[in-house]
Every structure is written in C-alpha cells, then in structure tokens.
mmCIF file of N, CA, C and O in Angstrom:
data_model
loop_
_atom_site.group_PDB
_atom_site.id
_atom_site.type_symbol
_atom_site.label_atom_id
_atom_site.label_comp_id
_atom_site.label_asym_id
_atom_site.label_seq_id
_atom_site.Cartn_x
_atom_site.Cartn_y
_atom_site.Cartn_z
ATOM 1 N N ALA N 1 2.479 15.493 -11.230
ATOM 2 C CA ALA N 1 3.069 15.749 -9.650
ATOM 3 C C ALA N 1 2.459 16.954 -9.420
ATOM 4 O O ALA N 1 2.430 17.712 -9.875
ATOM 5 N N LYS N 2 2.142 17.246 -8.135
ATOM 6 C CA LYS N 2 1.774 18.173 -7.155
ATOM 7 C C LYS N 2 2.825 18.488 -6.097
ATOM 8 O O LYS N 2 3.163 17.619 -5.734
ATOM 9 N N TYR N 3 3.126 19.730 -6.269
ATOM 10 C CA TYR N 3 3.862 20.441 -4.870
ATOM 11 C C TYR N 3 3.083 20.817 -3.887
ATOM 12 O O TYR N 3 1.904 21.577 -3.710
ATOM 13 N N CYS N 4 3.413 20.455 -2.519
ATOM 14 C CA CYS N 4 2.582 21.113 -1.412
ATOM 15 C C CYS N 4 3.915 21.431 -0.213
ATOM 16 O O CYS N 4 4.842 20.294 0.213
ATOM 17 N N GLY N 5 4.200 22.646 -0.382
ATOM 18 C CA GLY N 5 5.227 23.249 0.161
ATOM 19 C C GLY N 5 6.696 22.660 -0.670
ATOM 20 O O GLY N 5 6.975 22.800 -1.455
ATOM 21 N N GLU N 6 7.416 21.796 0.040
ATOM 22 C CA GLU N 6 8.935 20.944 -0.621
ATOM 23 C C GLU N 6 8.631 19.571 -0.467
ATOM 24 O O GLU N 6 9.116 19.170 -1.395
ATOM 25 N N ALA N 7 7.145 19.060 -0.649
ATOM 26 C CA ALA N 7 7.153 17.936 -0.777
ATOM 27 C C ALA N 7 6.199 18.087 -2.502
ATOM 28 O O ALA N 7 5.308 18.388 -2.623
ATOM 29 N N GLU N 8 6.645 17.027 -3.360
ATOM 30 C CA GLU N 8 5.774 16.567 -4.510
ATOM 31 C C GLU N 8 5.134 15.370 -4.181
ATOM 32 O O GLU N 8 5.472 14.265 -3.881
ATOM 33 N N ILE N 9 3.719 15.249 -4.340
ATOM 34 C CA ILE N 9 3.221 14.194 -4.123
ATOM 35 C C ILE N 9 2.521 13.738 -5.838
ATOM 36 O O ILE N 9 1.661 14.846 -6.554
ATOM 37 N N GLU N 10 2.405 12.807 -5.896
ATOM 38 C CA GLU N 10 1.650 12.067 -7.156
ATOM 39 C C GLU N 10 0.553 11.376 -6.991
ATOM 40 O O GLU N 10 0.490 10.536 -5.754
ATOM 41 N N PHE N 11 -0.568 11.271 -7.266
ATOM 42 C CA PHE N 11 -1.482 10.827 -7.286
ATOM 43 C C PHE N 11 -2.234 9.770 -8.172
ATOM 44 O O PHE N 11 -1.909 10.347 -9.723
ATOM 45 N N GLY N 12 -2.525 8.345 -8.303
ATOM 46 C CA GLY N 12 -2.726 7.028 -9.164
ATOM 47 C C GLY N 12 -3.715 6.278 -8.927
ATOM 48 O O GLY N 12 -3.714 5.547 -7.778
ATOM 49 N N PRO N 13 -4.395 6.056 -9.893
ATOM 50 C CA PRO N 13 -5.391 4.551 -9.615
ATOM 51 C C PRO N 13 -4.568 3.316 -9.394
ATOM 52 O O PRO N 13 -3.231 3.370 -9.588
ATOM 53 N N ASP N 14 -5.159 2.271 -9.125
ATOM 54 C CA ASP N 14 -4.144 1.240 -8.473
ATOM 55 C C ASP N 14 -3.430 1.098 -9.963
ATOM 56 O O ASP N 14 -2.352 0.344 -9.816
ATOM 57 N N TRP N 15 -3.784 0.817 -10.996
ATOM 58 C CA TRP N 15 -3.268 0.231 -12.324
ATOM 59 C C TRP N 15 -2.207 1.265 -12.636
ATOM 60 O O TRP N 15 -1.335 0.624 -13.380
ATOM 61 N N TRP N 16 -2.032 2.278 -12.186
ATOM 62 C CA TRP N 16 -0.772 3.242 -12.762
ATOM 63 C C TRP N 16 0.369 2.718 -12.235
ATOM 64 O O TRP N 16 1.164 3.079 -12.703
ATOM 65 N N MET N 17 0.384 1.315 -10.908
ATOM 66 C CA MET N 17 1.700 1.135 -10.525
ATOM 67 C C MET N 17 2.441 0.684 -11.664
ATOM 68 O O MET N 17 3.890 0.473 -11.597
ATOM 69 N N PHE N 18 1.621 -0.163 -12.368
ATOM 70 C CA PHE N 18 2.630 -0.797 -13.729
ATOM 71 C C PHE N 18 3.319 -0.055 -14.661
ATOM 72 O O PHE N 18 4.026 -0.437 -15.594
ATOM 73 N N GLY N 19 3.281 1.549 -14.500
ATOM 74 C CA GLY N 19 3.714 2.569 -15.312
ATOM 75 C C GLY N 19 4.608 3.176 -14.952
ATOM 76 O O GLY N 19 5.478 3.934 -15.205
ATOM 77 N N ILE N 20 5.873 2.742 -13.560
ATOM 78 C CA ILE N 20 6.243 3.499 -12.811
ATOM 79 C C ILE N 20 7.543 2.803 -13.459
ATOM 80 O O ILE N 20 7.843 1.932 -13.518
ATOM 81 N N ARG N 21 8.262 4.455 -13.360
ATOM 82 C CA ARG N 21 9.749 4.141 -13.869
ATOM 83 C C ARG N 21 10.500 3.072 -12.881
ATOM 84 O O ARG N 21 10.231 3.494 -11.826
ATOM 85 N N GLU N 22 11.504 2.685 -13.518
ATOM 86 C CA GLU N 22 12.472 1.799 -12.455
ATOM 87 C C GLU N 22 13.165 2.898 -11.424
ATOM 88 O O GLU N 22 13.133 2.234 -10.329
ATOM 89 N N SER N 23 13.504 3.956 -11.953
ATOM 90 C CA SER N 23 14.475 4.795 -11.310
ATOM 91 C C SER N 23 13.872 5.506 -9.901
ATOM 92 O O SER N 23 14.011 6.165 -9.558
ATOM 93 N N GLU N 24 12.296 5.258 -9.908
ATOM 94 C CA GLU N 24 11.577 6.211 -9.226
ATOM 95 C C GLU N 24 11.244 5.199 -7.811
ATOM 96 O O GLU N 24 11.193 4.096 -7.791
ATOM 97 N N SER N 25 11.317 6.447 -6.574
ATOM 98 C CA SER N 25 11.500 6.051 -5.430
ATOM 99 C C SER N 25 10.278 6.891 -4.722
ATOM 100 O O SER N 25 10.389 7.750 -5.067
ATOM 101 N N TYR N 26 9.793 6.482 -3.550
ATOM 102 C CA TYR N 26 8.815 6.737 -2.773
ATOM 103 C C TYR N 26 8.815 7.196 -1.357
ATOM 104 O O TYR N 26 9.044 6.336 -0.929
ATOM 105 N N ASP N 27 8.488 8.105 -0.606
ATOM 106 C CA ASP N 27 8.922 8.382 0.705
ATOM 107 C C ASP N 27 7.701 8.195 1.255
ATOM 108 O O ASP N 27 7.112 7.378 2.398
ATOM 109 N N LEU N 28 6.629 8.003 0.506
ATOM 110 C CA LEU N 28 4.971 7.545 1.009
ATOM 111 C C LEU N 28 4.148 6.682 -0.374
ATOM 112 O O LEU N 28 4.341 7.722 -1.406
ATOM 113 N N ILE N 29 3.848 5.580 0.319
ATOM 114 C CA ILE N 29 2.933 4.983 -0.607
ATOM 115 C C ILE N 29 1.799 4.804 -0.151
ATOM 116 O O ILE N 29 1.708 4.156 1.242
ATOM 117 N N VAL N 30 0.168 5.185 -0.314
ATOM 118 C CA VAL N 30 -0.866 4.889 0.137
ATOM 119 C C VAL N 30 -1.831 4.037 -0.657
ATOM 120 O O VAL N 30 -1.890 4.329 -2.150
ATOM 121 N N ASN N 31 -2.236 3.202 -0.090
ATOM 122 C CA ASN N 31 -3.440 2.663 -0.742
ATOM 123 C C ASN N 31 -4.857 2.447 -0.073
ATOM 124 O O ASN N 31 -4.800 1.644 1.258
ATOM 125 N N CYS N 32 -5.847 2.744 -0.447
ATOM 126 C CA CYS N 32 -6.842 2.547 0.372
ATOM 127 C C CYS N 32 -8.064 2.468 -0.705
ATOM 128 O O CYS N 32 -8.584 2.340 -1.962
ATOM 129 N N ASP N 33 -8.921 0.953 0.120
ATOM 130 C CA ASP N 33 -9.815 0.232 0.083
ATOM 131 C C ASP N 33 -9.509 -0.034 -1.739
ATOM 132 O O ASP N 33 -10.514 -0.339 -2.569
ATOM 133 N N SER N 34 -8.731 -1.101 -1.865
ATOM 134 C CA SER N 34 -8.166 -1.596 -3.169
ATOM 135 C C SER N 34 -7.406 -2.819 -3.090
ATOM 136 O O SER N 34 -7.977 -3.773 -3.358
ATOM 137 N N LEU N 35 -6.981 -2.825 -2.123
ATOM 138 C CA LEU N 35 -6.095 -4.145 -1.915
ATOM 139 C C LEU N 35 -6.298 -5.594 -1.800
ATOM 140 O O LEU N 35 -6.248 -6.630 -2.586
ATOM 141 N N PRO N 36 -7.246 -5.998 -0.831
ATOM 142 C CA PRO N 36 -7.957 -6.852 -0.731
ATOM 143 C C PRO N 36 -8.767 -7.468 -1.539
ATOM 144 O O PRO N 36 -8.725 -8.634 -1.915
ATOM 145 N N GLU N 37 -9.514 -6.626 -2.559
ATOM 146 C CA GLU N 37 -9.922 -7.028 -3.783
ATOM 147 C C GLU N 37 -9.327 -7.494 -4.745
ATOM 148 O O GLU N 37 -9.679 -8.325 -5.918
ATOM 149 N N MET N 38 -8.005 -7.423 -5.102
ATOM 150 C CA MET N 38 -7.277 -7.820 -5.880
ATOM 151 C C MET N 38 -6.764 -9.714 -5.969
ATOM 152 O O MET N 38 -6.840 -9.630 -4.634
ATOM 153 N N PRO N 39 -6.842 -9.706 -7.056
ATOM 154 C CA PRO N 39 -6.557 -11.443 -7.162
ATOM 155 C C PRO N 39 -5.285 -11.284 -6.226
ATOM 156 O O PRO N 39 -4.256 -10.633 -6.221
ATOM 157 N N MET N 40 -4.790 -12.851 -5.866
ATOM 158 C CA MET N 40 -3.522 -12.822 -4.696
ATOM 159 C C MET N 40 -2.533 -12.334 -5.917
ATOM 160 O O MET N 40 -1.758 -12.083 -5.153
ATOM 161 N N HIS N 41 -2.362 -13.148 -6.687
ATOM 162 C CA HIS N 41 -1.197 -12.874 -7.541
ATOM 163 C C HIS N 41 -1.100 -11.581 -7.908
ATOM 164 O O HIS N 41 0.105 -10.732 -8.314
ATOM 165 N N ILE N 42 -1.644 -10.467 -8.217
ATOM 166 C CA ILE N 42 -1.638 -8.887 -8.106
ATOM 167 C C ILE N 42 -1.230 -8.166 -6.979
ATOM 168 O O ILE N 42 -0.868 -7.501 -7.169
ATOM 169 N N GLN N 43 -2.113 -8.663 -5.696
ATOM 170 C CA GLN N 43 -1.748 -8.514 -4.690
ATOM 171 C C GLN N 43 -0.265 -8.316 -4.237
ATOM 172 O O GLN N 43 0.558 -7.508 -3.873
ATOM 173 N N ASP N 44 0.284 -9.532 -4.612
ATOM 174 C CA ASP N 44 1.502 -10.119 -4.745
ATOM 175 C C ASP N 44 2.619 -8.948 -5.019
ATOM 176 O O ASP N 44 3.957 -8.721 -4.802
ATOM 177 N N HIS N 45 2.397 -8.985 -6.318
ATOM 178 C CA HIS N 45 3.179 -7.823 -7.155
ATOM 179 C C HIS N 45 2.786 -6.835 -6.769
ATOM 180 O O HIS N 45 3.971 -6.162 -6.728
ATOM 181 N N TYR N 46 1.987 -6.554 -6.200
ATOM 182 C CA TYR N 46 1.658 -4.881 -6.032
ATOM 183 C C TYR N 46 2.582 -4.720 -4.842
ATOM 184 O O TYR N 46 3.193 -4.063 -4.467
ATOM 185 N N ILE N 47 2.490 -5.520 -4.161
ATOM 186 C CA ILE N 47 3.322 -5.067 -2.325
ATOM 187 C C ILE N 47 5.012 -5.764 -3.003
ATOM 188 O O ILE N 47 5.376 -4.487 -2.378
ATOM 189 N N ASP N 48 5.217 -6.091 -3.899
ATOM 190 C CA ASP N 48 6.515 -6.444 -4.298
ATOM 191 C C ASP N 48 7.151 -5.096 -4.892
ATOM 192 O O ASP N 48 8.126 -4.659 -4.387
ATOM 193 N N LEU N 49 6.465 -4.593 -5.542
ATOM 194 C CA LEU N 49 6.570 -3.050 -6.185
ATOM 195 C C LEU N 49 6.408 -1.992 -4.993
ATOM 196 O O LEU N 49 7.519 -1.105 -5.019
ATOM 197 N N ILE N 50 5.547 -2.231 -4.555
ATOM 198 C CA ILE N 50 5.810 -0.919 -3.026
ATOM 199 C C ILE N 50 7.160 -1.173 -2.088
ATOM 200 O O ILE N 50 8.133 -0.502 -2.183
ATOM 201 N N CYS N 51 7.440 -2.504 -1.998
ATOM 202 C CA CYS N 51 8.608 -2.579 -1.503
ATOM 203 C C CYS N 51 9.775 -2.239 -1.913
ATOM 204 O O CYS N 51 11.105 -1.557 -1.528
ATOM 205 N N GLU N 52 9.958 -2.552 -3.166
ATOM 206 C CA GLU N 52 11.354 -1.619 -4.452
ATOM 207 C C GLU N 52 11.441 -0.604 -4.377
ATOM 208 O O GLU N 52 11.947 0.180 -4.683
ATOM 209 N N ARG N 53 9.912 0.402 -4.517
ATOM 210 C CA ARG N 53 9.765 1.632 -4.854
ATOM 211 C C ARG N 53 9.898 2.672 -3.403
ATOM 212 O O ARG N 53 10.246 3.606 -3.493
ATOM 213 N N LEU N 54 9.818 1.925 -2.003
ATOM 214 C CA LEU N 54 9.916 2.872 -1.123
ATOM 215 C C LEU N 54 11.420 2.911 -1.097
ATOM 216 O O LEU N 54 12.292 2.261 -0.871
ATOM 217 N N THR N 55 11.413 4.514 -0.246
ATOM 218 C CA THR N 55 13.038 4.937 0.318
ATOM 219 C C THR N 55 13.359 4.004 1.052
ATOM 220 O O THR N 55 12.233 3.572 2.309
ATOM 221 N N PRO N 56 14.763 4.509 1.303
ATOM 222 C CA PRO N 56 15.078 3.494 2.637
ATOM 223 C C PRO N 56 13.971 4.003 4.054
ATOM 224 O O PRO N 56 13.896 2.717 4.696
ATOM 225 N N LEU N 57 13.701 5.065 4.442
ATOM 226 C CA LEU N 57 12.746 5.404 5.390
ATOM 227 C C LEU N 57 11.537 5.650 4.752
ATOM 228 O O LEU N 57 10.436 6.378 5.905
ATOM 229 N N GLY N 58 10.928 5.114 3.790
ATOM 230 C CA GLY N 58 9.698 5.458 3.351
ATOM 231 C C GLY N 58 8.709 4.530 4.272
ATOM 232 O O GLY N 58 8.989 3.526 4.951
ATOM 233 N N ILE N 59 7.354 5.166 4.080
ATOM 234 C CA ILE N 59 6.285 4.317 4.698
ATOM 235 C C ILE N 59 5.039 4.216 3.964
ATOM 236 O O ILE N 59 4.759 5.033 2.988
ATOM 237 N N PHE N 60 4.868 3.144 3.769
ATOM 238 C CA PHE N 60 3.188 2.320 3.482
ATOM 239 C C PHE N 60 2.278 2.312 4.567
ATOM 240 O O PHE N 60 2.052 1.861 5.221
ATOM 241 N N LEU N 61 1.063 3.198 3.818
ATOM 242 C CA LEU N 61 0.003 3.387 4.740
ATOM 243 C C LEU N 61 -0.872 3.074 3.767
ATOM 244 O O LEU N 61 -1.034 3.245 2.953
ATOM 245 N N SER N 62 -1.815 1.805 4.394
ATOM 246 C CA SER N 62 -3.109 1.156 4.166
ATOM 247 C C SER N 62 -4.084 1.084 5.122
ATOM 248 O O SER N 62 -4.246 1.470 6.068
ATOM 249 N N ILE N 63 -5.264 1.785 4.400
ATOM 250 C CA ILE N 63 -6.514 2.128 4.920
ATOM 251 C C ILE N 63 -7.293 0.722 3.730
ATOM 252 O O ILE N 63 -7.802 1.617 3.051
ATOM 253 N N ASN N 64 -7.562 -0.052 4.380
ATOM 254 C CA ASN N 64 -8.823 -1.222 3.887
ATOM 255 C C ASN N 64 -9.490 -2.037 4.990
ATOM 256 O O ASN N 64 -8.943 -1.687 6.172
ATOM 257 N N HIS N 65 -10.186 -2.720 4.381
ATOM 258 C CA HIS N 65 -11.277 -3.479 5.134
ATOM 259 C C HIS N 65 -10.658 -4.974 5.585
ATOM 260 O O HIS N 65 -9.808 -5.180 4.945
ATOM 261 N N GLU N 66 -11.274 -5.746 6.198
ATOM 262 C CA GLU N 66 -10.380 -6.975 6.643
ATOM 263 C C GLU N 66 -11.994 -8.106 6.176
ATOM 264 O O GLU N 66 -11.519 -8.886 7.134
ATOM 265 N N SER N 67 -12.355 -8.018 5.329
ATOM 266 C CA SER N 67 -13.239 -8.811 5.237
ATOM 267 C C SER N 67 -12.413 -9.932 4.404
ATOM 268 O O SER N 67 -11.877 -9.456 3.489
ATOM 269 N N ASP N 68 -12.966 -11.541 4.622
ATOM 270 C CA ASP N 68 -12.139 -12.779 3.955
ATOM 271 C C ASP N 68 -13.600 -12.943 2.912
ATOM 272 O O ASP N 68 -13.138 -14.095 2.502
ATOM 273 N N ARG N 69 -14.542 -11.990 2.888
ATOM 274 C CA ARG N 69 -15.178 -12.564 1.707
ATOM 275 C C ARG N 69 -14.885 -12.662 0.689
ATOM 276 O O ARG N 69 -13.870 -12.069 0.199
ATOM 277 N N ASP N 70 -15.346 -13.705 -0.289
ATOM 278 C CA ASP N 70 -14.701 -14.233 -1.396
ATOM 279 C C ASP N 70 -13.534 -14.131 -1.957
ATOM 280 O O ASP N 70 -12.873 -14.197 -2.680
ATOM 281 N N GLY N 71 -12.751 -15.036 -0.785
ATOM 282 C CA GLY N 71 -11.694 -15.251 -0.633
ATOM 283 C C GLY N 71 -10.307 -14.428 -0.454
ATOM 284 O O GLY N 71 -9.468 -14.140 -0.737
ATOM 285 N N GLN N 72 -11.019 -12.991 -0.018
ATOM 286 C CA GLN N 72 -10.036 -11.813 -0.110
ATOM 287 C C GLN N 72 -9.065 -11.956 1.470
ATOM 288 O O GLN N 72 -9.221 -12.475 2.265
ATOM 289 N N ARG N 73 -7.867 -11.531 0.813
ATOM 290 C CA ARG N 73 -6.788 -11.543 1.556
ATOM 291 C C ARG N 73 -6.688 -10.347 2.487
ATOM 292 O O ARG N 73 -6.474 -9.292 1.949
ATOM 293 N N ARG N 74 -6.211 -10.175 3.883
ATOM 294 C CA ARG N 74 -6.014 -8.823 4.531
ATOM 295 C C ARG N 74 -4.745 -8.505 4.343
ATOM 296 O O ARG N 74 -4.205 -9.077 4.228
ATOM 297 N N VAL N 75 -4.687 -7.120 4.231
ATOM 298 C CA VAL N 75 -2.976 -6.816 4.004
ATOM 299 C C VAL N 75 -2.413 -6.774 4.917
ATOM 300 O O VAL N 75 -1.192 -7.313 4.737
ATOM 301 N N LEU N 76 -2.254 -7.568 6.278
ATOM 302 C CA LEU N 76 -1.565 -7.346 7.198
ATOM 303 C C LEU N 76 -1.329 -9.015 7.020
ATOM 304 O O LEU N 76 -0.167 -9.669 7.051
ATOM 305 N N ASP N 77 -1.885 -9.990 6.410
ATOM 306 C CA ASP N 77 -1.531 -11.442 6.065
ATOM 307 C C ASP N 77 -0.794 -11.087 4.516
ATOM 308 O O ASP N 77 0.142 -11.768 4.018
ATOM 309 N N ALA N 78 -0.912 -10.362 3.983
ATOM 310 C CA ALA N 78 -0.137 -10.042 2.448
ATOM 311 C C ALA N 78 1.130 -9.768 2.954
ATOM 312 O O ALA N 78 1.987 -10.067 1.787
ATOM 313 N N VAL N 79 1.379 -8.672 3.395
ATOM 314 C CA VAL N 79 2.583 -7.860 3.599
ATOM 315 C C VAL N 79 3.640 -8.742 4.869
ATOM 316 O O VAL N 79 4.736 -8.283 4.950
ATOM 317 N N LYS N 80 3.365 -9.709 5.570
ATOM 318 C CA LYS N 80 3.695 -10.067 6.814
ATOM 319 C C LYS N 80 5.381 -10.605 6.351
ATOM 320 O O LYS N 80 5.988 -10.465 7.391
ATOM 321 N N THR N 81 5.743 -11.019 5.310
ATOM 322 C CA THR N 81 6.948 -11.502 5.240
ATOM 323 C C THR N 81 7.770 -10.295 4.492
ATOM 324 O O THR N 81 8.848 -10.874 4.232
ATOM 325 N N LYS N 82 7.305 -9.017 4.181
ATOM 326 C CA LYS N 82 7.569 -8.278 3.534
ATOM 327 C C LYS N 82 7.831 -6.768 3.688
ATOM 328 O O LYS N 82 9.030 -6.206 3.463
ATOM 329 N N LEU N 83 7.035 -6.574 4.606
ATOM 330 C CA LEU N 83 7.258 -4.922 5.666
ATOM 331 C C LEU N 83 6.875 -5.296 6.808
ATOM 332 O O LEU N 83 6.244 -6.630 7.311
ATOM 333 N N LYS N 84 7.364 -4.532 7.569
ATOM 334 C CA LYS N 84 7.389 -4.671 9.209
ATOM 335 C C LYS N 84 6.045 -3.655 9.407
ATOM 336 O O LYS N 84 6.350 -2.665 9.444
ATOM 337 N N LEU N 85 5.552 -4.037 10.117
ATOM 338 C CA LEU N 85 4.332 -3.296 10.595
ATOM 339 C C LEU N 85 4.891 -2.575 11.854
ATOM 340 O O LEU N 85 5.648 -2.623 12.993
ATOM 341 N N GLN N 86 4.191 -1.293 11.746
ATOM 342 C CA GLN N 86 4.441 -0.198 13.103
ATOM 343 C C GLN N 86 3.852 0.049 13.306
ATOM 344 O O GLN N 86 3.760 0.536 14.892
ATOM 345 N N SER N 87 2.063 0.194 12.895
ATOM 346 C CA SER N 87 1.129 0.884 13.356
ATOM 347 C C SER N 87 -0.085 -0.191 12.990
ATOM 348 O O SER N 87 0.013 0.069 11.601
ATOM 349 N N ARG N 88 -1.110 -0.311 13.578
ATOM 350 C CA ARG N 88 -2.494 -0.653 13.318
ATOM 351 C C ARG N 88 -3.147 -0.435 14.312
ATOM 352 O O ARG N 88 -3.430 -1.185 15.302
ATOM 353 N N HIS N 89 -4.511 0.322 13.569
ATOM 354 C CA HIS N 89 -5.933 0.382 14.520
ATOM 355 C C HIS N 89 -6.908 0.906 13.540
ATOM 356 O O HIS N 89 -6.959 0.873 12.591
ATOM 357 N N PRO N 90 -7.864 0.630 14.381
ATOM 358 C CA PRO N 90 -9.290 1.099 13.466
ATOM 359 C C PRO N 90 -9.227 2.321 12.465
ATOM 360 O O PRO N 90 -8.918 3.098 13.611
ATOM 361 N N PHE N 91 -9.736 2.411 11.325
ATOM 362 C CA PHE N 91 -9.804 3.771 10.833
ATOM 363 C C PHE N 91 -11.334 4.425 11.303
ATOM 364 O O PHE N 91 -12.147 3.830 11.352
ATOM 365 N N PRO N 92 -11.088 5.737 12.057
ATOM 366 C CA PRO N 92 -12.390 5.963 12.757
ATOM 367 C C PRO N 92 -13.268 6.362 11.611
ATOM 368 O O PRO N 92 -14.435 6.844 12.243
ATOM 369 N N MET N 93 -13.036 6.879 10.247
ATOM 370 C CA MET N 93 -13.903 7.250 9.227
ATOM 371 C C MET N 93 -14.610 6.230 8.494
ATOM 372 O O MET N 93 -15.486 6.579 8.188
ATOM 373 N N LEU N 94 -14.126 4.985 8.780
ATOM 374 C CA LEU N 94 -14.559 3.982 8.112
ATOM 375 C C LEU N 94 -15.218 2.984 9.045
ATOM 376 O O LEU N 94 -13.673 2.374 9.070
ATOM 377 N N PRO N 95 -16.012 2.538 9.120
ATOM 378 C CA PRO N 95 -16.454 1.179 10.250
ATOM 379 C C PRO N 95 -15.757 0.143 9.710
ATOM 380 O O PRO N 95 -16.245 -0.128 8.318
ATOM 381 N N GLY N 96 -15.249 -0.465 10.224
ATOM 382 C CA GLY N 96 -14.789 -1.999 9.498
ATOM 383 C C GLY N 96 -13.097 -1.979 9.115
ATOM 384 O O GLY N 96 -13.118 -3.125 8.225
ATOM 385 N N TYR N 97 -12.426 -0.748 9.049
ATOM 386 C CA TYR N 97 -11.591 -0.442 8.338
ATOM 387 C C TYR N 97 -10.548 -0.624 9.162
ATOM 388 O O TYR N 97 -10.736 0.233 10.205
ATOM 389 N N ILE N 98 -9.191 -0.891 8.866
ATOM 390 C CA ILE N 98 -8.262 -0.764 9.664
ATOM 391 C C ILE N 98 -7.124 0.070 8.743
ATOM 392 O O ILE N 98 -6.721 0.079 7.618
ATOM 393 N N GLU N 99 -5.968 1.086 9.558
ATOM 394 C CA GLU N 99 -5.269 1.862 9.123
ATOM 395 C C GLU N 99 -3.975 1.061 9.750
ATOM 396 O O GLU N 99 -3.972 1.023 10.997
ATOM 397 N N GLU N 100 -3.068 1.066 8.372
ATOM 398 C CA GLU N 100 -1.878 0.405 9.056
ATOM 399 C C GLU N 100 -0.588 1.355 8.544
ATOM 400 O O GLU N 100 -0.528 1.441 7.501
ATOM 401 N N ILE N 101 0.349 1.076 9.161
ATOM 402 C CA ILE N 101 1.670 1.990 8.615
ATOM 403 C C ILE N 101 2.564 0.527 8.356
ATOM 404 O O ILE N 101 3.136 -0.058 9.293
ATOM 405 N N TYR N 102 3.576 0.749 7.463
ATOM 406 C CA TYR N 102 4.328 -0.470 6.930
ATOM 407 C C TYR N 102 5.783 -0.048 6.887
ATOM 408 O O TYR N 102 5.889 1.580 6.197
ATOM 409 N N VAL N 103 7.210 -0.046 7.346
ATOM 410 C CA VAL N 103 8.224 0.581 6.572
ATOM 411 C C VAL N 103 8.892 -1.068 6.125
ATOM 412 O O VAL N 103 8.466 -2.258 6.266
ATOM 413 N N ARG N 104 9.973 -0.792 5.176
ATOM 414 C CA ARG N 104 10.727 -1.822 4.983
ATOM 415 C C ARG N 104 11.408 -2.656 6.148
ATOM 416 O O ARG N 104 11.505 -1.801 6.840
ATOM 417 N N ASN N 105 11.436 -3.754 5.566
ATOM 418 C CA ASN N 105 12.227 -4.767 6.859
ATOM 419 C C ASN N 105 13.771 -4.052 7.072
ATOM 420 O O ASN N 105 14.488 -4.471 7.947
ATOM 421 N N SER N 106 14.630 -3.911 5.495
ATOM 422 C CA SER N 106 15.656 -3.593 5.804
ATOM 423 C C SER N 106 16.031 -2.375 6.277
ATOM 424 O O SER N 106 15.066 -1.568 6.449
#
C-alpha cells in the first residue's frame, strides 16, 4: 500500500484480484487496457468482484478500447446490468480508448 496524503493506494496486476481478502473494500477501482481481452467468464467474475468490493460511494474507472476483434466484449456491455454509468467519453491520451466512470447500482 502507498499513502498519498490521507489516501491509501494499492496497485496490482489484473490477476491480483483473486487474492483480495473478503473484508477489503475500495473507494476507487481502476482497470486500464485489460478488461476486453479477458475471456467473458473471467470478465464476469472480475466485474462481480468489483461490485462486491466497491464502497457504497465508490467509483470504478475503466480506460479500455472498444474493439470487438476476436470476440472481445466492450466494458459498457459487460457491466450494463451490474454498475451504473456516470460518465463516458473518448480518452484523449489513447486513440480508440474510452474513459468510463461507473458507480454501484444500489
């Protein structure tokens, strides 16, 4: 864990999610450049875990491409019944990438 002012920040690769303890929750979860490439069943598990681990006012930030190459599923379609979209626009630093902000449905 890293500390930035009053915030504690943890960084980890995408497989790190499987080691998260059940009692941990997060105000911000970020996924960059990996969610569409995951097989759909892993993507579904990953999104379920994000939903479970977000605090009630937590934010999920996604910065991913929207290619449907090789059967990839875009983030918007993967989370549509599980998280509520707050913001969606092109990510200016990576052409073809979309920045999306989601919150819990409840």
